[in-house]
Amino acid sequence: MSQRVIDKPGWDVTYQIYPSSFNEGRDREPTGVGSISGITEKLHYLEELGVDAIWISPFFASPMKDGGYDIADATEVDPVFGTNADADKLIQQAHEIGIKVIIDFIPNHTSDQHAWFQESMLSRDNPKSDWYIWSDGIIDKDGNRQPPNNWASVFSISQIEARAQGKIPDLTDDDLTPPKSAWTWCKNRQQYYLHSFADFQPDLNWDNPEVRQALKDVMRHWLDRGVDGFRVDAVNYIGKNPDRLNEARNTAYRDGKDNPYDQWRRFNSSGYMLKLLPYMKELTDVLEEPLYKDRDLKIIFEAYMEPQDLKLIDHINPQLASSFNFGRLDLLTAPALIQKLHLDAYYASLPKGAKANQVTGNHDKPRIADVLGAEASRAMMLFNMMLPGQTFLYNGEELGLTGHKSIPPNRIKDPNGLRDASRTPMPWDDTRPNAGFSDADESQLYLPVNPEDLSKSVRSQVSDPKSDLSLTKKAIQLKKQIGATNYHPLSVSDTEGGASHGVIAYGVSGRTKALTVKNFSGEVRRVRIDSLHSLGNLAISSHQAEGLTEKDEVSLQDIILQPHQALVFTDLQ
Ligand code: NOJ
């Protein structure tokens, strides 16, 4: 089986920048928060790394209560990050060196400070009264007003702690921890409004064509300023059942361990396909309008959904838009499932002309080096990078950064748990104050520098050929050289002919061919590739020490892998 996965090369490596903690430009009095000009200053670094595109997390006008995913005006750069002119300059300079720029587009909700919501909440009959989702609620058997249904807020993790502290009244030991309701009472309108996330992030009413028009105008605004596409936030939430039916129990939910929000299976409050698919199509259609259709643009959808749903999304407009292949984020330590679901089934499910993608981290997830350990995460990066399609790197992954383990409680910014750990400043230069991220006083920094990051700074890695940074660069170069368009699953046995016990191999072909083999186990493995009886040249090894040396010629019938190691072979004979 071989699956052709991409039609034309390009967009191979997309690098996510979390602007608050990336770099503060030296063109202003230091504030301790990263800026757009700070990104422009680092374009050369990104060029050297070899990235094709950057995706910048939100930098729009915002009260910044959810890292900018609470937008007050999506057409303006927040002064914290600079000006619209700074954004124009960044886009222009990135384009001059061949780097594309995609930005976050947040269609499901705004900040409650957005002018649209401020107007909508004024009365039940103002021009924007129907721009958000309002409800009178219901009266329960005791005569009390209640939200209209059981829809829950994603941001319910704090309920676990609240329960432990006895802060949720009237719970018996047998009761599940209640999630936070997705409905909040608005005194002004004497109605509830819906918010799938925090109460300061009201959901827009996608069933209102004026709302859809206004959101598409935001996309056009940024396309006109030159961006090359969008990462579309939480897109599954724009499709809701207009009948507002209750969600049913999720029997796999583990109380006390999982986010209480996950105790419902979600078919009505989000991912309601009858609405979702046409609405998503409308978004991709913007990129095909006459003004834009000759540009090389892309959309990447953020939707934590089941593979069968993602498959439908990937078919909407394969040339332009795809969904993040997130599955592996939850399966990082389960190789058999990675191979079956997120390689073989994933590549086989992609429509013609679609772009596959690989992702192992982002600003919402624990850092991969913490999840897997240092060596295994280097190997995972290499394993991902060689796959055909678009590899996403979250800023700092190329340095092997870990999460900050002890951010003082008074400096926490995240409204939903522990995500700040992965959002601390980039360590550029460990010999400079604040690791070179900003010249501000330490107490002003967006988040404190992670002390564990100092030894991993860019300065300390850049000229070390064995560093994570050098490995990442090398892997990117090889990816581009190969220009893989096809994925070939391969079967592996141990050299005695038995099961391979956690070793996965795949081949790719494009301009040239390559073979990647990865040991997902913590023990040495000696394996053979069942269908390849030839030799290969070792092009890259994820491990620095023991084992094979690069450029060695190796029989593909006898490959020795150190624990967690990944090896890439080229010049297959
Ligand atoms: C997904 C974003 O990645 C996350 O950071 C944010 O909190 C939610 N969407 C709400 O916008």
CSV table of N, CA and C in Angstrom, one decimal, residues 266-363:
chain,number,residue,atom,x,y,z
A,266,ARG,N,-20.2,14.8,23.1
A,266,ARG,CA,-20.7,16.0,22.5
A,266,ARG,C,-21.2,15.8,21.1
A,267,PHE,N,-22.5,15.9,20.9
A,267,PHE,CA,-23.0,15.9,19.5
A,267,PHE,C,-23.8,17.1,19.2
A,268,ASN,N,-24.3,17.8,20.2
A,268,ASN,CA,-25.2,19.0,20.1
A,268,ASN,C,-24.5,20.3,20.4
A,269,SER,N,-23.7,20.3,21.4
A,269,SER,CA,-23.0,21.6,21.8
A,269,SER,C,-21.9,22.0,20.9
A,270,SER,N,-21.3,20.9,20.2
A,270,SER,CA,-20.2,21.2,19.2
A,270,SER,C,-20.2,20.0,18.3
A,271,GLY,N,-19.5,20.2,17.2
A,271,GLY,CA,-19.4,19.0,16.2
A,271,GLY,C,-20.7,18.6,15.7
A,272,TYR,N,-21.7,19.4,15.6
A,272,TYR,CA,-23.0,19.1,15.0
A,272,TYR,C,-22.8,19.2,13.4
A,273,MET,N,-22.5,18.1,12.8
A,273,MET,CA,-22.0,18.1,11.4
A,273,MET,C,-22.9,18.8,10.4
A,274,LEU,N,-24.2,18.7,10.6
A,274,LEU,CA,-25.1,19.3,9.6
A,274,LEU,C,-24.9,20.8,9.5
A,275,LYS,N,-24.5,21.4,10.6
A,275,LYS,CA,-24.2,22.8,10.5
A,275,LYS,C,-22.7,23.0,10.3
A,276,LEU,N,-21.9,22.2,11.0
A,276,LEU,CA,-20.5,22.5,11.0
A,276,LEU,C,-19.9,22.4,9.6
A,277,LEU,N,-20.2,21.4,8.8
A,277,LEU,CA,-19.5,21.2,7.5
A,277,LEU,C,-19.8,22.4,6.6
A,278,PRO,N,-21.1,22.8,6.4
A,278,PRO,CA,-21.3,23.9,5.5
A,278,PRO,C,-20.7,25.2,6.0
A,279,TYR,N,-20.6,25.4,7.3
A,279,TYR,CA,-20.0,26.7,7.8
A,279,TYR,C,-18.5,26.7,7.6
A,280,MET,N,-17.9,25.5,7.7
A,280,MET,CA,-16.5,25.4,7.5
A,280,MET,C,-16.2,25.6,6.0
A,281,LYS,N,-17.1,25.1,5.2
A,281,LYS,CA,-16.9,25.3,3.7
A,281,LYS,C,-16.9,26.8,3.4
A,282,GLU,N,-17.8,27.5,4.0
A,282,GLU,CA,-17.9,29.0,3.8
A,282,GLU,C,-16.6,29.6,4.1
A,283,LEU,N,-15.9,29.2,5.2
A,283,LEU,CA,-14.6,29.8,5.5
A,283,LEU,C,-13.6,29.5,4.4
A,284,THR,N,-13.5,28.2,4.0
A,284,THR,CA,-12.5,27.9,2.9
A,284,THR,C,-12.8,28.7,1.6
A,285,ASP,N,-14.1,28.9,1.4
A,285,ASP,CA,-14.5,29.6,0.1
A,285,ASP,C,-13.9,31.0,0.1
A,286,VAL,N,-13.7,31.6,1.2
A,286,VAL,CA,-13.1,33.0,1.2
A,286,VAL,C,-11.8,33.0,0.5
A,287,LEU,N,-11.0,31.9,0.7
A,287,LEU,CA,-9.7,31.8,0.1
A,287,LEU,C,-9.7,31.6,-1.4
A,288,GLU,N,-10.9,31.3,-1.9
A,288,GLU,CA,-11.1,31.1,-3.4
A,288,GLU,C,-11.7,32.3,-4.1
A,289,GLU,N,-12.0,33.3,-3.3
A,289,GLU,CA,-12.6,34.5,-3.9
A,289,GLU,C,-11.6,35.1,-5.0
A,290,PRO,N,-12.1,35.7,-6.0
A,290,PRO,CA,-11.2,36.2,-7.1
A,290,PRO,C,-10.0,36.9,-6.7
A,291,LEU,N,-10.1,37.7,-5.7
A,291,LEU,CA,-8.9,38.5,-5.2
A,291,LEU,C,-7.8,37.6,-4.7
A,292,TYR,N,-8.2,36.4,-4.2
A,292,TYR,CA,-7.2,35.6,-3.5
A,292,TYR,C,-6.8,34.3,-4.2
A,293,LYS,N,-7.6,34.0,-5.2
A,293,LYS,CA,-7.5,32.6,-5.6
A,293,LYS,C,-6.1,32.2,-6.3
A,294,ASP,N,-5.4,33.2,-6.7
A,294,ASP,CA,-4.1,32.9,-7.3
A,294,ASP,C,-2.9,32.8,-6.3
A,295,ARG,N,-3.3,33.1,-5.0
A,295,ARG,CA,-2.2,33.0,-4.0
A,295,ARG,C,-2.1,31.6,-3.4
A,296,ASP,N,-0.9,31.3,-2.8
A,296,ASP,CA,-0.8,30.0,-2.2
A,296,ASP,C,-1.2,30.1,-0.7
A,297,LEU,N,-2.4,29.8,-0.5
A,297,LEU,CA,-3.0,30.0,0.9
A,297,LEU,C,-3.4,28.7,1.5
A,298,LYS,N,-3.4,28.7,2.8
A,298,LYS,CA,-3.8,27.5,3.6
A,298,LYS,C,-4.6,27.8,4.8
A,299,ILE,N,-5.5,26.8,5.2
A,299,ILE,CA,-6.2,26.9,6.4
A,299,ILE,C,-5.9,25.6,7.2
A,300,ILE,N,-5.6,25.7,8.5
A,300,ILE,CA,-5.5,24.5,9.3
A,300,ILE,C,-6.5,24.6,10.4
A,301,PHE,N,-7.3,23.6,10.5
A,301,PHE,CA,-8.4,23.6,11.5
A,301,PHE,C,-8.0,23.0,12.8
A,302,GLU,N,-8.3,23.7,13.9
A,302,GLU,CA,-8.1,23.0,15.2
A,302,GLU,C,-9.5,22.5,15.6
A,303,ALA,N,-9.5,21.1,15.7
A,303,ALA,CA,-10.8,20.4,16.1
A,303,ALA,C,-10.4,19.1,16.8
A,304,TYR,N,-10.6,19.1,18.1
A,304,TYR,CA,-10.3,17.8,18.7
A,304,TYR,C,-11.6,16.9,18.5
A,305,MET,N,-11.5,16.1,17.5
A,305,MET,CA,-12.7,15.2,17.1
A,305,MET,C,-12.2,13.8,16.8
A,306,GLU,N,-13.2,13.0,16.6
A,306,GLU,CA,-12.9,11.6,16.2
A,306,GLU,C,-12.4,11.5,14.8
A,307,PRO,N,-11.5,10.5,14.5
A,307,PRO,CA,-10.9,10.4,13.1
A,307,PRO,C,-12.0,10.4,12.0
A,308,GLN,N,-13.2,9.8,12.2
A,308,GLN,CA,-14.2,9.8,11.2
A,308,GLN,C,-14.7,11.2,10.9
A,309,ASP,N,-14.8,12.1,11.9
A,309,ASP,CA,-15.2,13.4,11.7
A,309,ASP,C,-14.1,14.2,11.0
A,310,LEU,N,-12.9,14.0,11.4
A,310,LEU,CA,-11.8,14.8,10.8
A,310,LEU,C,-11.7,14.4,9.3
A,311,LYS,N,-12.0,13.2,9.0
A,311,LYS,CA,-11.9,12.8,7.6
A,311,LYS,C,-12.9,13.6,6.8
A,312,LEU,N,-14.1,13.8,7.4
A,312,LEU,CA,-15.1,14.6,6.6
A,312,LEU,C,-14.6,16.1,6.4
A,313,ILE,N,-13.9,16.6,7.5
A,313,ILE,CA,-13.4,17.9,7.4
A,313,ILE,C,-12.3,18.0,6.3
A,314,ASP,N,-11.4,17.0,6.3
A,314,ASP,CA,-10.3,17.0,5.4
A,314,ASP,C,-10.8,16.9,3.9
A,315,HIS,N,-12.1,16.5,3.7
A,315,HIS,CA,-12.6,16.4,2.4
A,315,HIS,C,-13.3,17.7,2.0
A,316,ILE,N,-13.4,18.7,2.8
A,316,ILE,CA,-14.2,19.9,2.5
A,316,ILE,C,-13.5,20.6,1.3
A,317,ASN,N,-12.2,20.9,1.4
A,317,ASN,CA,-11.5,21.5,0.3
A,317,ASN,C,-10.0,21.1,0.5
A,318,PRO,N,-9.7,19.9,0.1
A,318,PRO,CA,-8.4,19.3,0.4
A,318,PRO,C,-7.1,20.2,0.0
A,319,GLN,N,-7.3,20.9,-1.1
A,319,GLN,CA,-6.1,21.7,-1.6
A,319,GLN,C,-5.8,22.8,-0.6
A,320,LEU,N,-6.8,23.3,0.0
A,320,LEU,CA,-6.7,24.5,0.8
A,320,LEU,C,-6.7,24.3,2.3
A,321,ALA,N,-7.4,23.3,2.8
A,321,ALA,CA,-7.6,23.2,4.2
A,321,ALA,C,-7.5,21.8,4.7
A,322,SER,N,-7.0,21.7,5.9
A,322,SER,CA,-6.9,20.3,6.6
A,322,SER,C,-7.1,20.5,8.1
A,323,SER,N,-7.3,19.4,8.7
A,323,SER,CA,-7.4,19.5,10.2
A,323,SER,C,-6.1,19.0,10.8
A,324,PHE,N,-5.8,19.5,12.0
A,324,PHE,CA,-4.7,19.1,12.7
A,324,PHE,C,-4.8,17.6,13.0
A,325,ASN,N,-3.7,16.8,12.7
A,325,ASN,CA,-3.7,15.4,13.0
A,325,ASN,C,-3.2,15.2,14.5
A,326,PHE,N,-4.2,15.6,15.4
A,326,PHE,CA,-3.8,15.7,16.8
A,326,PHE,C,-3.7,14.3,17.5
A,327,GLY,N,-4.3,13.3,16.9
A,327,GLY,CA,-4.4,12.0,17.6
A,327,GLY,C,-3.2,11.6,18.4
A,328,ARG,N,-2.1,11.8,17.8
A,328,ARG,CA,-0.8,11.3,18.4
A,328,ARG,C,-0.5,12.0,19.7
A,329,LEU,N,-1.1,13.2,19.9
A,329,LEU,CA,-0.8,13.9,21.2
A,329,LEU,C,-1.2,13.0,22.3
A,330,ASP,N,-2.3,12.3,22.1
A,330,ASP,CA,-2.8,11.4,23.2
A,330,ASP,C,-2.2,10.0,23.2
A,331,LEU,N,-1.5,9.7,22.1
A,331,LEU,CA,-1.1,8.3,21.9
A,331,LEU,C,0.4,8.2,21.9
A,332,LEU,N,1.1,9.2,22.4
A,332,LEU,CA,2.5,9.3,22.2
A,332,LEU,C,3.3,8.0,22.7
A,333,THR,N,2.7,7.3,23.6
A,333,THR,CA,3.4,6.2,24.2
A,333,THR,C,2.8,4.9,23.7
A,334,ALA,N,1.9,4.9,22.7
A,334,ALA,CA,1.2,3.7,22.3
A,334,ALA,C,1.5,3.4,20.8
A,335,PRO,N,2.7,2.8,20.5
A,335,PRO,CA,3.1,2.7,19.1
A,335,PRO,C,2.2,2.0,18.2
A,336,ALA,N,1.6,0.9,18.7
A,336,ALA,CA,0.7,0.1,17.8
A,336,ALA,C,-0.4,1.0,17.3
A,337,LEU,N,-1.0,1.8,18.2
A,337,LEU,CA,-2.1,2.7,17.8
A,337,LEU,C,-1.6,3.8,17.0
A,338,ILE,N,-0.4,4.3,17.2
A,338,ILE,CA,0.2,5.4,16.4
A,338,ILE,C,0.2,4.9,15.0
A,339,GLN,N,0.8,3.7,14.8
A,339,GLN,CA,0.9,3.1,13.4
A,339,GLN,C,-0.5,2.9,12.8
A,340,LYS,N,-1.4,2.3,13.6
A,340,LYS,CA,-2.6,1.9,12.9
A,340,LYS,C,-3.5,3.1,12.6
A,341,LEU,N,-3.7,4.0,13.7
A,341,LEU,CA,-4.7,5.1,13.5
A,341,LEU,C,-4.1,6.3,12.9
A,342,HIS,N,-2.9,6.7,13.3
A,342,HIS,CA,-2.4,8.0,13.0
A,342,HIS,C,-1.4,8.0,11.9
A,343,LEU,N,-1.0,6.8,11.4
A,343,LEU,CA,-0.2,6.8,10.2
A,343,LEU,C,-1.0,6.0,9.1
A,344,ASP,N,-1.1,4.7,9.3
A,344,ASP,CA,-1.8,4.0,8.2
A,344,ASP,C,-3.2,4.5,7.9
A,345,ALA,N,-4.0,4.5,8.9
A,345,ALA,CA,-5.4,4.9,8.6
A,345,ALA,C,-5.5,6.4,8.2
A,346,TYR,N,-4.7,7.2,8.8
A,346,TYR,CA,-4.7,8.6,8.5
A,346,TYR,C,-4.3,8.9,7.1
A,347,TYR,N,-3.1,8.4,6.7
A,347,TYR,CA,-2.7,8.6,5.3
A,347,TYR,C,-3.6,8.0,4.3
A,348,ALA,N,-4.2,6.9,4.6
A,348,ALA,CA,-5.1,6.2,3.7
A,348,ALA,C,-6.4,7.0,3.6
A,349,SER,N,-6.7,7.8,4.6
A,349,SER,CA,-8.0,8.5,4.6
A,349,SER,C,-7.9,9.9,3.9
A,350,LEU,N,-6.7,10.3,3.6
A,350,LEU,CA,-6.6,11.7,3.1
A,350,LEU,C,-7.1,11.7,1.6
A,351,PRO,N,-7.9,12.7,1.3
A,351,PRO,CA,-8.3,12.8,-0.1
A,351,PRO,C,-7.1,13.3,-1.0
A,352,LYS,N,-7.3,13.1,-2.3
A,352,LYS,CA,-6.3,13.5,-3.3
A,352,LYS,C,-5.9,15.0,-3.1
A,353,GLY,N,-4.7,15.3,-3.2
A,353,GLY,CA,-4.3,16.6,-3.1
A,353,GLY,C,-4.2,17.2,-1.7
A,354,ALA,N,-4.6,16.5,-0.7
A,354,ALA,CA,-4.6,17.0,0.7
A,354,ALA,C,-3.2,17.0,1.2
A,355,LYS,N,-3.0,17.8,2.2
A,355,LYS,CA,-1.7,17.9,2.8
A,355,LYS,C,-1.8,17.2,4.2
A,356,ALA,N,-1.0,16.2,4.4
A,356,ALA,CA,-1.0,15.6,5.7
A,356,ALA,C,-0.3,16.5,6.7
A,357,ASN,N,-0.5,16.3,8.0
A,357,ASN,CA,0.3,17.1,8.9
A,357,ASN,C,0.7,16.3,10.2
A,358,GLN,N,1.7,16.6,10.8
A,358,GLN,CA,2.1,16.0,12.1
A,358,GLN,C,2.3,17.1,13.1
A,359,VAL,N,1.9,16.8,14.3
A,359,VAL,CA,2.0,17.7,15.4
A,359,VAL,C,2.2,17.0,16.7
A,360,THR,N,3.1,17.5,17.5
A,360,THR,CA,3.3,16.8,18.8
A,360,THR,C,3.2,17.8,20.0
A,361,GLY,N,2.8,19.0,19.7
A,361,GLY,CA,2.7,20.0,20.8
A,361,GLY,C,2.2,21.3,20.4
A,362,ASN,N,1.7,22.0,21.3
A,362,ASN,CA,1.3,23.4,21.1
A,362,ASN,C,1.1,24.1,22.4
A,363,HIS,N,0.6,25.3,22.4
A,363,HIS,CA,0.6,26.1,23.7
A,363,HIS,C,-0.5,25.6,24.7
